[in-house]
Coordinates of C-alpha atoms in Angstrom, one line a residue:
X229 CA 79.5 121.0 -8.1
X230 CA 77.2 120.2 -10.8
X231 CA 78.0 116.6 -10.7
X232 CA 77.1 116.3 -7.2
X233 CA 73.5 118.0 -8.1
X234 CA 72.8 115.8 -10.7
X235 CA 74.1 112.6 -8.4
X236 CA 71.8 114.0 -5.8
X237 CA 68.8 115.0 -8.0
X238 CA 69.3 111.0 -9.9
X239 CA 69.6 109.7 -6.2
X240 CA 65.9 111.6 -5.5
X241 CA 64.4 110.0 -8.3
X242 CA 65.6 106.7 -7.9
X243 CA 64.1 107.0 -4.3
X244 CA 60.6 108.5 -5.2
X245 CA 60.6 105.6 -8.3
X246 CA 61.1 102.8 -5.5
X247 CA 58.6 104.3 -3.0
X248 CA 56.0 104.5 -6.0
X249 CA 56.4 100.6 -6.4
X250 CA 54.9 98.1 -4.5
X251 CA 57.2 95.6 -2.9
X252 CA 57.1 92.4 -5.0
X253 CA 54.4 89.8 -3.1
X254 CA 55.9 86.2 -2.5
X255 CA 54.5 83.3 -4.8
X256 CA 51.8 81.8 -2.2
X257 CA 52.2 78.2 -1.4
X258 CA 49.7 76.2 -2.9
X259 CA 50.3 73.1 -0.9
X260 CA 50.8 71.5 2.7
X261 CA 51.9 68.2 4.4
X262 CA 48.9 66.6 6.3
X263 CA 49.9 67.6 9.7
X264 CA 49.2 71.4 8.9
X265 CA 45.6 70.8 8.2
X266 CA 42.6 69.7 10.1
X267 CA 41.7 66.0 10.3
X268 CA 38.3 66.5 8.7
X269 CA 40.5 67.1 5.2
X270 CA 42.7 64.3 5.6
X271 CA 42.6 61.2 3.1
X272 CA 44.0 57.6 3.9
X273 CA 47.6 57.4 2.9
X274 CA 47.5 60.9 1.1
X275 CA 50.2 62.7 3.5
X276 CA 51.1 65.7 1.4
X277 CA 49.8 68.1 -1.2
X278 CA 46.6 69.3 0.8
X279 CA 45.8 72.7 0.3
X280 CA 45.9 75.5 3.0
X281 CA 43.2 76.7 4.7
X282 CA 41.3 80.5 4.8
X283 CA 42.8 82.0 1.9
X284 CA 40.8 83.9 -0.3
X285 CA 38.4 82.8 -3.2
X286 CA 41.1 83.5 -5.9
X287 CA 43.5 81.8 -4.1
X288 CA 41.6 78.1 -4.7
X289 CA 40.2 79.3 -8.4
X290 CA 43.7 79.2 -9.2
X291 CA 44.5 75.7 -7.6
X292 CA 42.7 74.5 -10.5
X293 CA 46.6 74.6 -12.5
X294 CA 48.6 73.3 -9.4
X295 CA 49.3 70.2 -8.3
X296 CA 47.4 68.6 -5.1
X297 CA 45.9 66.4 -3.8
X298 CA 42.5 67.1 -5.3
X299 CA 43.7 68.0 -8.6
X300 CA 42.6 64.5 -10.3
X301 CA 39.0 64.5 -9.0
X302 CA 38.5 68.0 -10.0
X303 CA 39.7 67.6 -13.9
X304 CA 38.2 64.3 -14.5
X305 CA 34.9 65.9 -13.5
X306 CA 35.2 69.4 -15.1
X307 CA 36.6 67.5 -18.0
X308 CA 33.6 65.1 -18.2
X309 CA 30.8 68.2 -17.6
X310 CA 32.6 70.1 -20.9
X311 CA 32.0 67.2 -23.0
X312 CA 28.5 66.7 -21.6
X313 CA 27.5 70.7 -22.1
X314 CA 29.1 70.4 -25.9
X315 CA 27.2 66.9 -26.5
X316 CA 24.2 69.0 -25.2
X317 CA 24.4 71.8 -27.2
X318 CA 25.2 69.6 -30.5
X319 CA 22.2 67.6 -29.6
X320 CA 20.3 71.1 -29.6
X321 CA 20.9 71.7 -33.2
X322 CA 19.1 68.3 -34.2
X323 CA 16.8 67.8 -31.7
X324 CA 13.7 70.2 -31.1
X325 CA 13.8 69.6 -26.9
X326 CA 11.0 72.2 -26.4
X327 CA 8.3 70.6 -29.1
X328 CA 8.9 66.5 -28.9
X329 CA 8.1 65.3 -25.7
X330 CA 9.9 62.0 -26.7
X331 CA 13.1 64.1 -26.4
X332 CA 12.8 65.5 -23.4
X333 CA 14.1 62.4 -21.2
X334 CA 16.9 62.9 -23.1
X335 CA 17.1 66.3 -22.1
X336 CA 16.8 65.7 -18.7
X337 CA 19.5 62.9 -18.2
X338 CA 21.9 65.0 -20.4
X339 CA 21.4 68.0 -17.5
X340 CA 21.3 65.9 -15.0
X341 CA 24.7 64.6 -15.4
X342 CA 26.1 67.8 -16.2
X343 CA 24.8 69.2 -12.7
X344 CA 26.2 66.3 -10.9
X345 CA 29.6 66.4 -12.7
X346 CA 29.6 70.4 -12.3
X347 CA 28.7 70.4 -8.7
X348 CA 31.3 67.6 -8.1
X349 CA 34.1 69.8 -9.6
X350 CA 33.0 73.1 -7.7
X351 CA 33.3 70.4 -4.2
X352 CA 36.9 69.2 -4.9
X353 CA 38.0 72.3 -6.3
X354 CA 36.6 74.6 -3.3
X355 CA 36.2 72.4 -0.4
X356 CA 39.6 73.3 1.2
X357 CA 38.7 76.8 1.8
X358 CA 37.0 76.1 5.6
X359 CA 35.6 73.1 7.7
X360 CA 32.3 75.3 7.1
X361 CA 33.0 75.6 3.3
X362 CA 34.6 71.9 3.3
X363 CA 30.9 70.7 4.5
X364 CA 28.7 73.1 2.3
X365 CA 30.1 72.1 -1.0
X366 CA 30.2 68.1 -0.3
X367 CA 26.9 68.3 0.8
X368 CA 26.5 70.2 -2.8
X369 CA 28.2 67.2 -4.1
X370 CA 25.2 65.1 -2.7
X371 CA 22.9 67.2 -4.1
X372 CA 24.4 66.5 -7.7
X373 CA 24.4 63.0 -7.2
X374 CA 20.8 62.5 -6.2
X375 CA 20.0 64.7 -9.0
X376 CA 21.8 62.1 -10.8
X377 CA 20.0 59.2 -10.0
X378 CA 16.8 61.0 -10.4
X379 CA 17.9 61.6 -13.7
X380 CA 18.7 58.5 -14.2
X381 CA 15.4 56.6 -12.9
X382 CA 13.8 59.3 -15.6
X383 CA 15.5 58.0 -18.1
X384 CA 14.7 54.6 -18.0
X385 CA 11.1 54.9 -17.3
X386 CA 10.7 56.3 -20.6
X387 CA 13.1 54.8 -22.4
X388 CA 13.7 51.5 -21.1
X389 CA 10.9 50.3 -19.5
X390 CA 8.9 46.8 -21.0
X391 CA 5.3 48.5 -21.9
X392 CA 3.3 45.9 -19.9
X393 CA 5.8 46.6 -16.4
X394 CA 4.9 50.2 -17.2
X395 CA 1.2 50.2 -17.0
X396 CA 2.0 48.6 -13.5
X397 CA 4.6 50.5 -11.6
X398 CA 3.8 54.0 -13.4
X399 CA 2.0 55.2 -10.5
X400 CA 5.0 54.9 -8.0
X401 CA 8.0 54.0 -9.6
X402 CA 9.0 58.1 -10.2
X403 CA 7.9 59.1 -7.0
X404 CA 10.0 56.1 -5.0
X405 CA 12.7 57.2 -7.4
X406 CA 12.4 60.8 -5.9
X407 CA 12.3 59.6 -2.3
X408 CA 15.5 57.1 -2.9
X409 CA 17.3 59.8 -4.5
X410 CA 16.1 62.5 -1.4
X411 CA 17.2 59.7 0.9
X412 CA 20.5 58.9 -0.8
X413 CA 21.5 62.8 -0.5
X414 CA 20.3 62.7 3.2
X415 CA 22.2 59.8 4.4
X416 CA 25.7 61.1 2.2
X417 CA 24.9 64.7 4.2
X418 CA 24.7 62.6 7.7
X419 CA 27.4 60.3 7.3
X420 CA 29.7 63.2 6.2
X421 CA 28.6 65.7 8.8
X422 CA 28.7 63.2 12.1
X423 CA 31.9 61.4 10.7
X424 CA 30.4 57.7 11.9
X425 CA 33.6 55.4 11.9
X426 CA 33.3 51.7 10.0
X427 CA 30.5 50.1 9.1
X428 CA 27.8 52.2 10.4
X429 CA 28.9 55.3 8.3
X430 CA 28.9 53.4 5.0
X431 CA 25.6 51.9 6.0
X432 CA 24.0 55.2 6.1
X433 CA 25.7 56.5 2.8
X434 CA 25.8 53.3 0.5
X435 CA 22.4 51.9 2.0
X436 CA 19.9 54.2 0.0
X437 CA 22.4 54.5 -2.9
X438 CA 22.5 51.2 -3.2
X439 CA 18.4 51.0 -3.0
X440 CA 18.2 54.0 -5.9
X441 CA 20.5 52.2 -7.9
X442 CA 18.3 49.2 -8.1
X443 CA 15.2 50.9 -8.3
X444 CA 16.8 52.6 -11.6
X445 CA 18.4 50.0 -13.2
X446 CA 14.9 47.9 -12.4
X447 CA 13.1 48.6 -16.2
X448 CA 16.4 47.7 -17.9
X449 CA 17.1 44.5 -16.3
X450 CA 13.3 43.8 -16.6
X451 CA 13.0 44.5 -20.3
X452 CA 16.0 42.4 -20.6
X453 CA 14.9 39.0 -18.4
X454 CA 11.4 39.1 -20.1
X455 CA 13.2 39.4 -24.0
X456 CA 13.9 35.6 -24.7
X457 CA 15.7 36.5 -28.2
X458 CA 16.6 40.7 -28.1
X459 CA 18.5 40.4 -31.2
X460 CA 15.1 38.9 -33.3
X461 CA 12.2 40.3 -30.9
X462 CA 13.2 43.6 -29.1
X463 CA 15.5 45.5 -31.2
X464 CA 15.8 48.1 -28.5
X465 CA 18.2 45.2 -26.3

């Protein structure tokens, strides 16, 4: 008799223990074949390892230690922005950004490529959540990139630039910089939002990237064209 109570009463407790416990959750699956996604996410020959859509936020935080098909593009940026942010803050330590204005090009190209790297790595990593979310965070990405070539343009004005092609273009060379760099962003946004097949697409994306990138690289290939002998007479080249 006894034994059957204590069978019973080890019975109950077993029962109450298992309805205490939550049931264990299956591991989610962190990627999908192509067809299971919308066409907006797929990439030429790239036919597996996309990410599903509409989980939650901690869902594609974690993707960040899986394998997909975005997993490249988001660790050679994130990678990139560390080694920027620690350059940065060594440069800190030596460099007085707030008192030399001579330093604070520096500063500005420095942040400038650590927004564009950063906001790249947010994109790839969080881009498969939604066609909405998909859109806002590229378009992010744009964002970075103009900042980019801003910062870029910046730069070279003040660090680059022949003195005698300064006192001539100083009056519109940033401003045209900033327009390029607006238009560059613009165009990426278009292209990526209307989807234009061929030619035309790249025309409105590569078009005012292309122009930035000439405006920007302008004082350097100046500087270097009007230095007959750099070694003897510019030491800067």
């Amino acid at each position: 008799m006894a034994m059957a109570v204590a069978q019973k009463f080890n019975h109950l407790l077993s029962s109450l223990w298992h309805v205490g416990q939550k049931p264990p959750q299956p591991e989610p699956v962190f990627t999908v074949d192509r067809a299971q996604v919308p066409p907006l996410f797929w990439k030429p020959y790239i036919y597996a390892g996309y990410r599903p859509l509409h989980q939650n936020w901690c869902f594609y935080f974690r993707t960040l230690f899986q394998r997909h098909n975005e997993a490249v593009n988001v660790w050679t940026h994130l990678l990139a922005a560390l080694a920027l942010l620690l350059r940065l803050i060594g440069l800190a330590a030596s460099v007085d950004f707030r008192e030399d204005p001579h330093a604070l090009p520096l500063f500005f190209i420095v942040l400038a490529s650590f927004t564009y790297l950063s906001f790249s790595a947010v994109a790839h990593l969080l881009q498969a959540k939604s066609e909405f979310w998909h859109y806002s965070f590229f378009f992010l990405d744009y964002v970075g990139v103009a900042v980019y070539q801003f910062g870029s343009a910046l730069a070279h004005f003040y660090y680059a630039i022949e003195p005698s092609w300064h006192d001539k273009v100083q009056a519109i060379f940033l401003p045209t910089a900033a327009f390029l760099a607006w238009l560059s962003c613009a165009g990426s946004c278009y292209n990526k939002y209307s989807q234009k097949p061929g030619l035309l697409g790249r025309i409105f994306q590569e078009a005012p990237s292309a122009l930035a990138y000439v405006l920007d690289i302008s004082p350097v290939l100046h500087r270097i064209i009007v230095s007959p002998l750099p070694a003897e007479e510019d030491p800067a080249l």
